[in-house]
Tab-separated table of C-alpha atoms in Angstrom:
chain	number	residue	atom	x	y	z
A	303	UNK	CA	19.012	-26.021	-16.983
A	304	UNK	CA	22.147	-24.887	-15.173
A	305	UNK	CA	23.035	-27.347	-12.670
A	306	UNK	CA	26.339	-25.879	-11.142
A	307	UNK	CA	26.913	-25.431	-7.997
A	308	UNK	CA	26.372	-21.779	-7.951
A	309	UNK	CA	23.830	-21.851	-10.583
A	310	UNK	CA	21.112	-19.108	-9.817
A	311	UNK	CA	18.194	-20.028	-7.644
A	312	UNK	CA	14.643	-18.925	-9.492
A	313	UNK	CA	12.725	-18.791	-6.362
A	314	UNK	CA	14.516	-19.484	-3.166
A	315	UNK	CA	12.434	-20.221	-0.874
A	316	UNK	CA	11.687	-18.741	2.793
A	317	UNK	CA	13.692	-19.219	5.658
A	318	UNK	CA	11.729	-19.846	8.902
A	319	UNK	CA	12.674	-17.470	10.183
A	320	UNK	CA	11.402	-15.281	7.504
A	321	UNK	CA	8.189	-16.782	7.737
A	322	UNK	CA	8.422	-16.022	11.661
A	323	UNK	CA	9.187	-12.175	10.699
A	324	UNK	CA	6.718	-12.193	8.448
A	325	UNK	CA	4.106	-13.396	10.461
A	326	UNK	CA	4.771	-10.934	13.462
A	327	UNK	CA	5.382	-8.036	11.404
A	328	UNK	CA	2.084	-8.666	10.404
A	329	UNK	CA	0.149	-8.812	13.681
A	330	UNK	CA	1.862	-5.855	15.245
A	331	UNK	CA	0.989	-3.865	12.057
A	332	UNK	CA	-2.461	-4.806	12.418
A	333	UNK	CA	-2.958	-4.563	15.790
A	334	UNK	CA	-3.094	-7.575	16.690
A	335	UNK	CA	-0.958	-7.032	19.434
A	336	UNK	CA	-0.964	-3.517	21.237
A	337	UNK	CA	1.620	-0.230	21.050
A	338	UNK	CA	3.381	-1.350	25.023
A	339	UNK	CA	2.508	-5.007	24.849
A	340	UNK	CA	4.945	-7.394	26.423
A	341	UNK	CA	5.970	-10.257	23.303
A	342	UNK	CA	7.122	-12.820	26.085
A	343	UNK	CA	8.793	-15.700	24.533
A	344	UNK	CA	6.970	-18.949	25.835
A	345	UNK	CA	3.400	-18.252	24.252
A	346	UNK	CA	4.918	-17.258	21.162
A	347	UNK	CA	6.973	-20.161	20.859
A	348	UNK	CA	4.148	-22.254	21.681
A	349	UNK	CA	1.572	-20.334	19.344
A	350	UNK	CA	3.953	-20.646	16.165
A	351	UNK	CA	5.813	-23.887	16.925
A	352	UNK	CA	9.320	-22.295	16.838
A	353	UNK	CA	12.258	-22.427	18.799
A	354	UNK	CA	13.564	-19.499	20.949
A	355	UNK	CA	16.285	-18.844	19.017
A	356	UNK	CA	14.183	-18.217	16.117
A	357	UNK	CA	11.793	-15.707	18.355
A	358	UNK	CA	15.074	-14.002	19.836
A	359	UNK	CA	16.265	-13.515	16.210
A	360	UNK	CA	13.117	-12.536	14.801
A	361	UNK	CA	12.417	-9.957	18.050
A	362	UNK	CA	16.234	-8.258	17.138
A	363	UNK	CA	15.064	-8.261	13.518
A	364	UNK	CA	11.724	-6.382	14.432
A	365	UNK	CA	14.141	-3.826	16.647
A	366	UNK	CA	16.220	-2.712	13.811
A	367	UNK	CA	12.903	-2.255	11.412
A	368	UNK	CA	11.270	-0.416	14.966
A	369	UNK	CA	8.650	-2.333	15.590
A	370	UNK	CA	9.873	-3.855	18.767
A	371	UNK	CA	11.735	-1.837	21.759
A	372	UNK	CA	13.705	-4.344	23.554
A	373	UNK	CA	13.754	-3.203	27.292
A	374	UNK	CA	16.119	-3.947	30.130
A	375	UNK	CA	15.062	-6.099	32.318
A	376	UNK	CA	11.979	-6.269	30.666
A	377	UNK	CA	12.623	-7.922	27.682
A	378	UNK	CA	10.494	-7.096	23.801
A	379	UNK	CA	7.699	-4.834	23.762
A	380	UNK	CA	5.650	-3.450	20.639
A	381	UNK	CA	7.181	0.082	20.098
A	382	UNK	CA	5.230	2.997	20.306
A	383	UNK	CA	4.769	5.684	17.495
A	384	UNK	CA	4.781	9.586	19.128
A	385	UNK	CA	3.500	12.314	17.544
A	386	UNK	CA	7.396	13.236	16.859
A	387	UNK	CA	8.158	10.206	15.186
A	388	UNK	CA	5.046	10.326	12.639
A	389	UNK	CA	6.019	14.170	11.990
A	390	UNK	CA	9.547	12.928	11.396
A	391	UNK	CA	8.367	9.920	8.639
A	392	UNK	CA	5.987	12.116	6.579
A	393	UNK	CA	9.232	14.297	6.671
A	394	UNK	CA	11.001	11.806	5.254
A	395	UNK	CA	8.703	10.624	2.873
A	396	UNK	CA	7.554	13.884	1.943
A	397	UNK	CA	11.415	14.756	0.398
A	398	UNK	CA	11.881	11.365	-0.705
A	399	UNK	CA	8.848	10.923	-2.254
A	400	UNK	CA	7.971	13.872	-3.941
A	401	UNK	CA	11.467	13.664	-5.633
A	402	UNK	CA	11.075	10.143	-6.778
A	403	UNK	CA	7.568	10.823	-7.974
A	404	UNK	CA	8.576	14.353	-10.191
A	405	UNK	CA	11.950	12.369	-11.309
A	406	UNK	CA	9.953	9.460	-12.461
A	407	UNK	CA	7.640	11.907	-14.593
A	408	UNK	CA	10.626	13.450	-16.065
A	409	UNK	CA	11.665	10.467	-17.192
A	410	UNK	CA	8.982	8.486	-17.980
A	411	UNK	CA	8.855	5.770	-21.025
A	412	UNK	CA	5.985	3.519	-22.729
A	413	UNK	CA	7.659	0.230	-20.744
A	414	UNK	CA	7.271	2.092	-17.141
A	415	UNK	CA	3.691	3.887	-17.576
A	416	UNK	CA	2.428	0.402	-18.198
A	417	UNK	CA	4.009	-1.235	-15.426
A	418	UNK	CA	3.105	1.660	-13.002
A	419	UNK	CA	-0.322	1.563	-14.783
A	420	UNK	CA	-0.188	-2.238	-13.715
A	421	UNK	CA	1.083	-1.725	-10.063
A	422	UNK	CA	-1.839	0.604	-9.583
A	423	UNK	CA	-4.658	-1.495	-11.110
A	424	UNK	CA	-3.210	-4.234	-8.805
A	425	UNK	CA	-3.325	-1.800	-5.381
A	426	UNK	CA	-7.000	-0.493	-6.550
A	427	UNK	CA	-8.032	-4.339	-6.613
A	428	UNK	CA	-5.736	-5.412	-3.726
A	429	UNK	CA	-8.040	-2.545	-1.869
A	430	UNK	CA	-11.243	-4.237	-2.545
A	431	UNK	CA	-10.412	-7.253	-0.407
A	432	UNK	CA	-9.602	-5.238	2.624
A	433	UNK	CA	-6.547	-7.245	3.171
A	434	UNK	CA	-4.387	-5.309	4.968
A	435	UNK	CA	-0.804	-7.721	4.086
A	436	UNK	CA	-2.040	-8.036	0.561
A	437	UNK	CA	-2.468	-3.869	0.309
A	438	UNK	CA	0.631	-3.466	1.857
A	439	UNK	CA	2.520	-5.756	-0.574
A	440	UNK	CA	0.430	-3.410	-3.528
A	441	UNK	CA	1.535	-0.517	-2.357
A	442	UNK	CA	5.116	-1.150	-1.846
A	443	UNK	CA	5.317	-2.648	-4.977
A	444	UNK	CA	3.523	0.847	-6.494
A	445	UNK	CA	5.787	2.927	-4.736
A	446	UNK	CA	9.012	0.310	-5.662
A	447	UNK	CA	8.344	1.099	-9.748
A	448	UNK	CA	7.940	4.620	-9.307
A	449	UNK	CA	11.442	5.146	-7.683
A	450	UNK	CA	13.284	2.689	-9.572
A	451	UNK	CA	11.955	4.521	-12.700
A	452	UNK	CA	13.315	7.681	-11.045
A	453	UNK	CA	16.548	5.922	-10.768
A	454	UNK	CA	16.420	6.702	-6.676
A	455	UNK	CA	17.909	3.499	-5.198
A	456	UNK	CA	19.092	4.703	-2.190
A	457	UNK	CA	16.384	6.303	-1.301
A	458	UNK	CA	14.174	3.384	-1.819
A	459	UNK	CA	16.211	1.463	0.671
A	460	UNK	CA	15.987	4.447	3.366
A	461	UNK	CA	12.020	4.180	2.198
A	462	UNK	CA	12.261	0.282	3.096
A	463	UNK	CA	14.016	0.296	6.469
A	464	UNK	CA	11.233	2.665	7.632
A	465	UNK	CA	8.461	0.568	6.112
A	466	UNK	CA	7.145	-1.449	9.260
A	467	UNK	CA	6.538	2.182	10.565
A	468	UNK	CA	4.929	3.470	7.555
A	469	UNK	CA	2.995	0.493	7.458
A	470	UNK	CA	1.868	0.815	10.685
A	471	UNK	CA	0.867	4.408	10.593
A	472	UNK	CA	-0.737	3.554	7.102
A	473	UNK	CA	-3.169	1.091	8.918
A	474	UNK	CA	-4.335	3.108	12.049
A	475	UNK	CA	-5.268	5.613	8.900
A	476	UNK	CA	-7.140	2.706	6.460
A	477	UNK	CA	-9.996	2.787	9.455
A	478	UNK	CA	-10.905	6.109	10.047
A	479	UNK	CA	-13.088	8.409	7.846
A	480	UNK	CA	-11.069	11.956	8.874
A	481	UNK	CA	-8.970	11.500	5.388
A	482	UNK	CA	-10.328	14.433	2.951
A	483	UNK	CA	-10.130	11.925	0.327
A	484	UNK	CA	-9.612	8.007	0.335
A	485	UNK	CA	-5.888	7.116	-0.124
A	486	UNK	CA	-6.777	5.214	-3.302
A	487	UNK	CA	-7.598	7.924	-4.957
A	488	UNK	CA	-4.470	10.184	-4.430
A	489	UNK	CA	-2.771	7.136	-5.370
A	490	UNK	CA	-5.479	7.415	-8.930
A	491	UNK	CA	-3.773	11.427	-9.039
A	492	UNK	CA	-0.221	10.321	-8.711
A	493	UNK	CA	-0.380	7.251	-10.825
A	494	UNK	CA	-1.768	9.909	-13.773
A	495	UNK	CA	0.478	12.944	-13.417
A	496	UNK	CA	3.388	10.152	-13.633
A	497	UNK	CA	2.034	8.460	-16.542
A	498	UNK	CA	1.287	11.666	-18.659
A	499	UNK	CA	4.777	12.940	-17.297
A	500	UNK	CA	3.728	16.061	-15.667
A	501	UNK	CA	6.223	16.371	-13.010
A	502	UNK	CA	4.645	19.563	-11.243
A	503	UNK	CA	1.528	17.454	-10.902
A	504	UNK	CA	3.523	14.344	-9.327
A	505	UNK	CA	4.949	16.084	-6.811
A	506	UNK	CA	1.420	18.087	-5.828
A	507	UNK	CA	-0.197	14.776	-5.988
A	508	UNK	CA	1.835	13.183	-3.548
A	509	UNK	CA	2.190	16.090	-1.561
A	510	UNK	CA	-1.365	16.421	-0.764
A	511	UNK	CA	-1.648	12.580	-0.366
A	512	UNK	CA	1.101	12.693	2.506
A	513	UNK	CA	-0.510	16.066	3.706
A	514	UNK	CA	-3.702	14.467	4.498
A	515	UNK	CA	-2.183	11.563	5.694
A	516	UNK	CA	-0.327	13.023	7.953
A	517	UNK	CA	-3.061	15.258	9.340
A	518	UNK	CA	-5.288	12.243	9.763
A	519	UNK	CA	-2.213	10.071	12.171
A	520	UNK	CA	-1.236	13.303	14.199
A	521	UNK	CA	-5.074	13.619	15.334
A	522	UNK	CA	-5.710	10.292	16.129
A	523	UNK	CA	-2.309	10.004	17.766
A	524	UNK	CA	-2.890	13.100	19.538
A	525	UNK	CA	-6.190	11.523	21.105
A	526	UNK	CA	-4.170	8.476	21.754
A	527	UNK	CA	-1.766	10.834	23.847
A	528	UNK	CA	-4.892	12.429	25.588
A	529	UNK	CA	-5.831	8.829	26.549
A	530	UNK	CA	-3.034	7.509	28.131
């Protein structure tokens, strides 16, 4: 065992404030608290037995991922998602995805159809549970081996900073039945054009997953809108 100073650390563990992040990334993803909401410090100090530093932090953390708007005057709210700003991340993932997805095809090898193979058994029985931060975790980590076999590591990161906002967009779509098909099994197509590295079918199989994903959060956003 390496016991230098700047040996490596195996598994370093969480920061509180990570665990704070964590924790209220989770339950504005889920809905736990609503699109407007005021986050006012006090109770949520007092509900997870943290400082207000650590709350401050974790709110300007939140901001940057755009989960939180912090208002004048006002102070942290839970950020809306407009029509516009869905259209815009489908854009997004759209081009980044479908490149990743065709690239990763191209270059596919034994070593990475088994652990995108793996990835996906784990999301399909992640998805049993209906465990929204445990499907979440899944699918990021099916997405993660699909661009890092493409070689696309910036665009993973771009795909990462907008991830609370995928997430989020990803949830309001796990509970409604307008989806043509269930998201697991696009995820079944795209898995399998990858793995038998067909590229044209990697990029139609994501295509059509973010299609109908994307049709499915304008609607219901739309209503939103129409409510309001």
């Amino acid at each position: 065992m390496d016991t230098t100073p700047m040996a490596k650390i195996e598994q370093p563990p969480a920061t509180l404030r990570d665990m704070v992040q964590e924790r209220l990334r989770e339950a504005i993803i889920e809905g736990f608290f609503e699109p407007g909401q005021r986050l006012v410090e006090r109770p949520l100090c007092d509900q997870l037995g943290v400082s207000r530093t650590v709350i401050r932090e974790t709110m300007r953390y939140l901001e940057a991922e755009g989960l939180v708007e912090i208002l004048p005057g006002r102070g942290p709210i839970v950020a809306t998602i407009s029509q516009e700003d869905a259209r815009q991340i489908f854009d997004i993932r759209r081009m980044l995805e479908t490149s990743a997805a065709e690239t990763c095809a191209d270059k596919i090898v034994p070593e990475r159809a088994e652990a995108l193979q793996t990835a996906f058994d784990r999301l399909k029985q992640v998805g049993s549970t209906k465990a929204p931060g445990e499907l979440f975790k899944a699918t990021a980590d099916f997405y993660s081996v699909i661009f890092e076999g493409a070689g696309h590591h910036i665009a993973w990161e771009i795909v990462q900073r907008l991830n609370g906002r995928i997430s989020r967009l990803r949830m309001m779509t796990l509970s409604t039945q307008e989806r043509k098909r269930p998201g697991i099994v696009h995820m079944e197509h795209i898995c399998a054009a990858i793995v038998s590295g067909d590229a044209a079918a990697a990029r139609h199989a994501v295509e059509e997953h973010l299609e109908d994903t994307a049709a499915v959060a304008s609607k219901l956003l739309s209503k939103d809108a129409e409510n309001d």
